C-alpha positions as a LaTeX table, in Angstrom:
\begin{tabular}{lrrr}
\hline
Residue & $x$ (\AA) & $y$ (\AA) & $z$ (\AA) \\
\hline
Met1 & 27.71 & 57.46 & $-5.91$ \\
Ser2 & 29.60 & 54.06 & $-6.01$ \\
Lys3 & 28.12 & 50.57 & $-7.81$ \\
Phe4 & 27.10 & 48.10 & $-6.14$ \\
Lys5 & 28.94 & 45.19 & $-6.90$ \\
Phe6 & 28.26 & 41.31 & $-6.16$ \\
Glu7 & 32.05 & 39.91 & $-5.30$ \\
Leu8 & 30.94 & 36.51 & $-6.14$ \\
Gln9 & 28.95 & 37.22 & $-8.97$ \\
Asn10 & 31.29 & 35.04 & $-10.97$ \\
Val11 & 30.09 & 32.41 & $-8.92$ \\
Leu12 & 26.65 & 32.94 & $-9.05$ \\
Glu13 & 26.69 & 32.84 & $-12.92$ \\
Ile14 & 28.30 & 30.05 & $-12.94$ \\
Arg15 & 25.69 & 28.30 & $-10.65$ \\
Asn16 & 23.10 & 29.80 & $-12.53$ \\
Phe17 & 24.35 & 28.27 & $-15.78$ \\
Glu18 & 24.73 & 24.64 & $-13.95$ \\
Gln19 & 21.49 & 25.51 & $-12.40$ \\
Gln20 & 19.99 & 25.66 & $-16.65$ \\
Gln21 & 22.01 & 22.61 & $-17.33$ \\
Ala22 & 20.18 & 20.40 & $-14.15$ \\
Glu23 & 17.09 & 21.73 & $-15.85$ \\
Gly24 & 17.42 & 21.16 & $-19.69$ \\
Glu25 & 19.42 & 17.47 & $-18.28$ \\
Leu26 & 16.09 & 16.58 & $-16.10$ \\
Ala27 & 13.58 & 18.09 & $-19.09$ \\
Lys28 & 15.48 & 14.97 & $-21.30$ \\
Cys29 & 14.73 & 12.51 & $-18.55$ \\
Ile30 & 11.32 & 13.61 & $-18.46$ \\
Ala31 & 10.96 & 13.89 & $-22.21$ \\
Val32 & 12.17 & 9.95 & $-21.85$ \\
Glu33 & 9.48 & 8.83 & $-19.38$ \\
Thr34 & 6.92 & 10.83 & $-21.17$ \\
Glu35 & 7.99 & 8.39 & $-24.59$ \\
Ile36 & 8.09 & 5.38 & $-22.93$ \\
Asn37 & 4.57 & 6.05 & $-21.02$ \\
Lys38 & 2.98 & 6.69 & $-24.98$ \\
Asn39 & 5.11 & 3.28 & $-26.30$ \\
Leu40 & 3.03 & 1.56 & $-23.48$ \\
Glu41 & $-0.21$ & 2.70 & $-23.92$ \\
Val42 & 0.14 & 2.19 & $-27.55$ \\
Ile43 & 0.89 & $-1.60$ & $-26.79$ \\
Ala44 & $-2.27$ & $-1.53$ & $-24.45$ \\
Met45 & $-4.23$ & $-0.17$ & $-27.35$ \\
Gln46 & $-3.13$ & $-3.02$ & $-29.93$ \\
Tyr47 & $-3.44$ & $-5.51$ & $-26.86$ \\
Ala48 & $-7.04$ & $-4.29$ & $-26.54$ \\
Ala49 & $-7.41$ & $-4.42$ & $-30.33$ \\
Leu50 & $-5.89$ & $-8.12$ & $-30.49$ \\
Lys51 & $-8.49$ & $-9.38$ & $-27.14$ \\
Gln52 & $-11.09$ & $-7.83$ & $-29.12$ \\
Gln53 & $-10.25$ & $-9.98$ & $-32.63$ \\
Met54 & $-9.78$ & $-12.86$ & $-31.11$ \\
Lys55 & $-13.37$ & $-13.10$ & $-29.77$ \\
Gly56 & $-14.83$ & $-14.05$ & $-32.67$ \\
Ser57 & $-12.34$ & $-16.03$ & $-33.80$ \\
Leu58 & $-12.52$ & $-20.08$ & $-34.07$ \\
Asp59 & $-9.85$ & $-20.15$ & $-36.76$ \\
Phe60 & $-6.38$ & $-22.41$ & $-35.12$ \\
Ser61 & $-3.91$ & $-20.67$ & $-36.91$ \\
Asp62 & $-6.16$ & $-17.20$ & $-36.75$ \\
Met63 & $-5.43$ & $-18.27$ & $-32.91$ \\
Met64 & $-2.24$ & $-19.17$ & $-33.45$ \\
Ser65 & $-0.68$ & $-15.91$ & $-34.71$ \\
Gln66 & $-2.63$ & $-14.23$ & $-32.57$ \\
Ser67 & $-1.12$ & $-15.95$ & $-29.46$ \\
Gln68 & 2.32 & $-14.87$ & $-30.76$ \\
Tyr69 & 1.50 & $-11.51$ & $-31.44$ \\
Ser70 & 0.05 & $-11.64$ & $-27.75$ \\
Lys71 & 3.58 & $-13.09$ & $-26.67$ \\
Leu72 & 5.41 & $-10.27$ & $-28.76$ \\
Leu73 & 3.30 & $-7.79$ & $-27.27$ \\
Asp74 & 3.98 & $-8.74$ & $-23.45$ \\
Tyr75 & 7.69 & $-8.88$ & $-24.18$ \\
Gln76 & 7.69 & $-5.11$ & $-25.84$ \\
Lys77 & 5.39 & $-4.37$ & $-22.63$ \\
Glu78 & 8.03 & $-5.53$ & $-20.36$ \\
Gln79 & 11.36 & $-3.95$ & $-21.99$ \\
Leu80 & 9.45 & $-0.79$ & $-21.90$ \\
Leu81 & 8.86 & $-0.90$ & $-17.68$ \\
Thr82 & 12.46 & $-1.89$ & $-17.76$ \\
Gln83 & 13.22 & 1.29 & $-19.29$ \\
Leu84 & 10.69 & 2.96 & $-17.43$ \\
Ala85 & 12.29 & 2.02 & $-14.19$ \\
Gln86 & 15.64 & 2.93 & $-15.31$ \\
Ala87 & 14.25 & 6.55 & $-16.59$ \\
Lys88 & 12.41 & 7.09 & $-13.20$ \\
Ile89 & 15.89 & 5.89 & $-11.38$ \\
Glu90 & 17.62 & 8.83 & $-13.67$ \\
Thr91 & 14.99 & 11.40 & $-13.68$ \\
Glu92 & 15.20 & 11.13 & $-9.62$ \\
Glu93 & 18.75 & 11.60 & $-9.88$ \\
Lys94 & 18.62 & 14.22 & $-11.86$ \\
Arg95 & 16.00 & 15.90 & $-10.06$ \\
Lys96 & 18.31 & 15.52 & $-6.75$ \\
Ile97 & 21.29 & 17.12 & $-8.72$ \\
Leu98 & 18.89 & 19.96 & $-9.91$ \\
Thr99 & 17.47 & 20.36 & $-6.46$ \\
Glu100 & 21.44 & 20.52 & $-5.39$ \\
Cys101 & 22.25 & 23.19 & $-7.60$ \\
Met102 & 18.85 & 25.46 & $-6.81$ \\
Lys103 & 20.43 & 25.74 & $-3.32$ \\
Lys104 & 23.66 & 27.08 & $-3.83$ \\
Thr105 & 22.05 & 29.32 & $-6.81$ \\
Ser106 & 19.74 & 30.56 & $-3.76$ \\
Ala107 & 21.99 & 30.68 & $-1.33$ \\
Leu108 & 24.22 & 32.82 & $-3.35$ \\
Glu109 & 21.21 & 34.82 & $-4.63$ \\
Lys110 & 20.72 & 35.58 & $-1.04$ \\
Met111 & 23.91 & 37.02 & $-0.04$ \\
Lys112 & 23.78 & 39.44 & $-2.84$ \\
Glu113 & 20.50 & 40.19 & $-1.73$ \\
Leu114 & 22.07 & 41.00 & 1.77 \\
Gln115 & 25.17 & 42.67 & 0.61 \\
Tyr116 & 23.02 & 44.93 & $-1.74$ \\
Glu117 & 20.70 & 46.02 & 1.58 \\
Asp118 & 23.88 & 46.34 & 3.09 \\
Phe119 & 24.98 & 48.52 & 0.44 \\
Lys120 & 21.71 & 50.75 & 0.14 \\
Leu121 & 21.89 & 51.22 & 3.74 \\
Glu122 & 25.76 & 52.56 & 3.75 \\
Met123 & 24.76 & 54.97 & 0.94 \\
Lys124 & 21.83 & 56.39 & 2.57 \\
His125 & 23.97 & 56.76 & 6.00 \\
Lys126 & 26.80 & 58.41 & 3.62 \\
Glu127 & 24.35 & 60.53 & 1.62 \\
Asn128 & 23.20 & 61.58 & 5.39 \\
Arg129 & 26.63 & 62.38 & 6.11 \\
Arg130 & 26.91 & 64.81 & 3.62 \\
Ile131 & 23.78 & 66.89 & 3.88 \\
Glu132 & 24.69 & 67.10 & 7.54 \\
Glu133 & 27.96 & 68.56 & 6.42 \\
Leu134 & 26.47 & 70.92 & 3.94 \\
Ser135 & 23.96 & 72.08 & 6.84 \\
Ser136 & 26.55 & 72.93 & 9.21 \\
Ile137 & 28.83 & 74.74 & 6.60 \\
Lys138 & 25.63 & 76.49 & 5.94 \\
Ser139 & 24.81 & 77.32 & 8.92 \\
Phe140 & 28.66 & 77.61 & 9.76 \\
Ser141 & 28.83 & 80.75 & 7.08 \\
Glu142 & 25.77 & 82.16 & 8.38 \\
Asn143 & 27.23 & 82.88 & 11.50 \\
\hline
\end{tabular}
Protein backbone atom coordinates (compact mmCIF):
# COMPACT_ATOMS: atom_id res chain seq x y z
CA MET A 1 0.00 0.00 0.00
CA SER A 2 1.38 3.37 -0.96
CA LYS A 3 1.84 6.18 1.50
CA PHE A 4 0.20 9.56 1.34
CA LYS A 5 2.54 12.35 0.32
CA PHE A 6 1.45 15.98 0.37
CA GLU A 7 3.30 17.71 -2.44
CA LEU A 8 3.28 21.07 -0.66
CA GLN A 9 4.50 19.71 2.69
CA ASN A 10 7.67 21.84 2.57
CA VAL A 11 5.60 24.95 1.93
CA LEU A 12 3.28 24.01 4.79
CA GLU A 13 6.24 23.59 7.13
CA ILE A 14 7.58 27.00 6.11
CA ARG A 15 4.14 28.55 6.71
CA ASN A 16 3.94 26.90 10.13
CA PHE A 17 7.38 28.29 10.95
CA GLU A 18 6.33 31.77 9.80
CA GLN A 19 3.20 31.49 11.94
CA GLN A 20 5.25 30.52 14.99
CA GLN A 21 7.56 33.48 14.36
CA ALA A 22 4.57 35.82 14.08
CA GLU A 23 3.12 34.41 17.32
CA GLY A 24 6.44 35.07 19.06
CA GLU A 25 6.58 38.64 17.75
CA LEU A 26 3.01 39.27 18.88
CA ALA A 27 3.80 37.85 22.31
CA LYS A 28 6.77 40.22 22.61
CA CYS A 29 4.58 43.21 21.73
CA ILE A 30 1.94 42.18 24.24
CA ALA A 31 4.65 41.81 26.89
CA VAL A 32 5.85 45.36 26.15
CA GLU A 33 2.27 46.65 26.51
CA THR A 34 1.87 44.79 29.79
CA GLU A 35 5.12 46.23 31.14
CA ILE A 36 4.08 49.77 30.20
CA ASN A 37 0.71 49.25 31.89
CA LYS A 38 2.45 48.02 35.05
CA ASN A 39 4.64 51.13 35.03
CA LEU A 40 1.53 53.30 34.64
CA GLU A 41 0.00 51.55 37.65
CA VAL A 42 3.14 52.24 39.69
CA ILE A 43 2.99 55.92 38.75
CA ALA A 44 -0.70 56.03 39.69
CA MET A 45 0.12 54.56 43.10
CA GLN A 46 2.97 57.04 43.54
CA TYR A 47 0.67 59.89 42.57
CA ALA A 48 -1.96 58.72 45.08
CA ALA A 49 0.69 58.47 47.81
CA LEU A 50 1.88 61.98 46.95
CA LYS A 51 -1.65 63.36 47.23
CA GLN A 52 -1.99 61.67 50.60
CA GLN A 53 1.26 63.29 51.77
CA MET A 54 0.20 66.73 50.50
CA LYS A 55 -3.01 66.70 52.57
CA GLY A 56 -1.43 67.32 55.93
CA SER A 57 1.57 69.38 54.90
CA LEU A 58 1.66 73.16 55.39
CA ASP A 59 5.41 73.60 54.91
CA PHE A 60 6.14 75.59 51.75
CA SER A 61 9.33 73.68 50.88
CA ASP A 62 7.46 70.36 51.19
CA MET A 63 4.71 71.70 48.95
CA MET A 64 7.26 72.83 46.36
CA SER A 65 9.11 69.51 46.36
CA GLN A 66 5.80 67.63 46.14
CA SER A 67 4.73 69.87 43.27
CA GLN A 68 7.99 69.14 41.43
CA TYR A 69 7.55 65.44 42.09
CA SER A 70 4.00 65.66 40.79
CA LYS A 71 5.27 67.30 37.59
CA LEU A 72 7.86 64.54 37.24
CA LEU A 73 5.16 61.89 37.64
CA ASP A 74 3.00 63.67 35.05
CA TYR A 75 5.93 63.78 32.62
CA GLN A 76 6.66 60.08 33.17
CA LYS A 77 2.98 59.27 32.71
CA GLU A 78 2.84 61.17 29.42
CA GLN A 79 5.97 59.41 28.20
CA LEU A 80 4.51 56.03 29.10
CA LEU A 81 1.19 56.84 27.44
CA THR A 82 3.05 57.79 24.26
CA GLN A 83 5.01 54.53 24.43
CA LEU A 84 1.78 52.62 25.08
CA ALA A 85 0.11 54.14 22.03
CA GLN A 86 3.10 53.18 19.87
CA ALA A 87 3.16 49.69 21.39
CA LYS A 88 -0.55 49.23 20.65
CA ILE A 89 0.01 50.21 17.02
CA GLU A 90 2.87 47.75 16.75
CA THR A 91 0.84 45.03 18.45
CA GLU A 92 -2.00 45.55 16.01
CA GLU A 93 0.41 45.30 13.07
CA LYS A 94 1.83 42.05 14.45
CA ARG A 95 -1.70 40.75 15.03
CA LYS A 96 -2.55 41.43 11.37
CA ILE A 97 0.61 39.64 10.24
CA LEU A 98 -0.26 36.66 12.44
CA THR A 99 -3.81 36.57 11.08
CA GLU A 100 -2.47 36.53 7.52
CA CYS A 101 -0.03 33.74 8.39
CA MET A 102 -2.81 31.74 9.99
CA LYS A 103 -4.98 32.13 6.87
CA LYS A 104 -2.19 30.90 4.62
CA THR A 105 -1.40 27.99 6.93
CA SER A 106 -5.00 26.93 7.36
CA ALA A 107 -5.56 27.07 3.58
CA LEU A 108 -2.67 24.67 3.05
CA GLU A 109 -3.85 22.42 5.88
CA LYS A 110 -7.33 22.27 4.34
CA MET A 111 -5.76 21.40 1.00
CA LYS A 112 -3.74 18.66 2.67
CA GLU A 113 -6.86 17.27 4.38
CA LEU A 114 -8.78 17.24 1.09
CA GLN A 115 -5.92 15.53 -0.71
CA TYR A 116 -5.67 12.99 2.10
CA GLU A 117 -9.39 12.25 1.85
CA ASP A 118 -9.02 11.80 -1.92
CA PHE A 119 -6.04 9.51 -1.30
CA LYS A 120 -8.06 7.39 1.15
CA LEU A 121 -10.91 7.08 -1.35
CA GLU A 122 -8.52 6.10 -4.10
CA MET A 123 -6.91 3.47 -1.87
CA LYS A 124 -10.34 2.14 -0.96
CA HIS A 125 -11.29 1.89 -4.64
CA LYS A 126 -8.04 0.09 -5.44
CA GLU A 127 -8.63 -2.32 -2.59
CA ASN A 128 -12.18 -2.97 -3.75
CA ARG A 129 -10.92 -3.64 -7.30
CA ARG A 130 -8.33 -6.09 -5.96
CA ILE A 131 -10.99 -7.87 -3.94
CA GLU A 132 -13.21 -8.08 -7.01
CA GLU A 133 -10.31 -9.41 -9.08
CA LEU A 134 -9.53 -12.03 -6.46
CA SER A 135 -13.14 -13.07 -6.18
CA SER A 136 -13.49 -13.27 -9.97
CA ILE A 137 -10.28 -15.34 -10.20
CA LYS A 138 -11.54 -17.59 -7.43
CA SER A 139 -14.93 -18.03 -9.07
CA PHE A 140 -13.25 -18.63 -12.46
CA SER A 141 -10.95 -21.29 -10.99
CA GLU A 142 -13.88 -23.01 -9.29
CA ASN A 143 -15.71 -23.31 -12.61
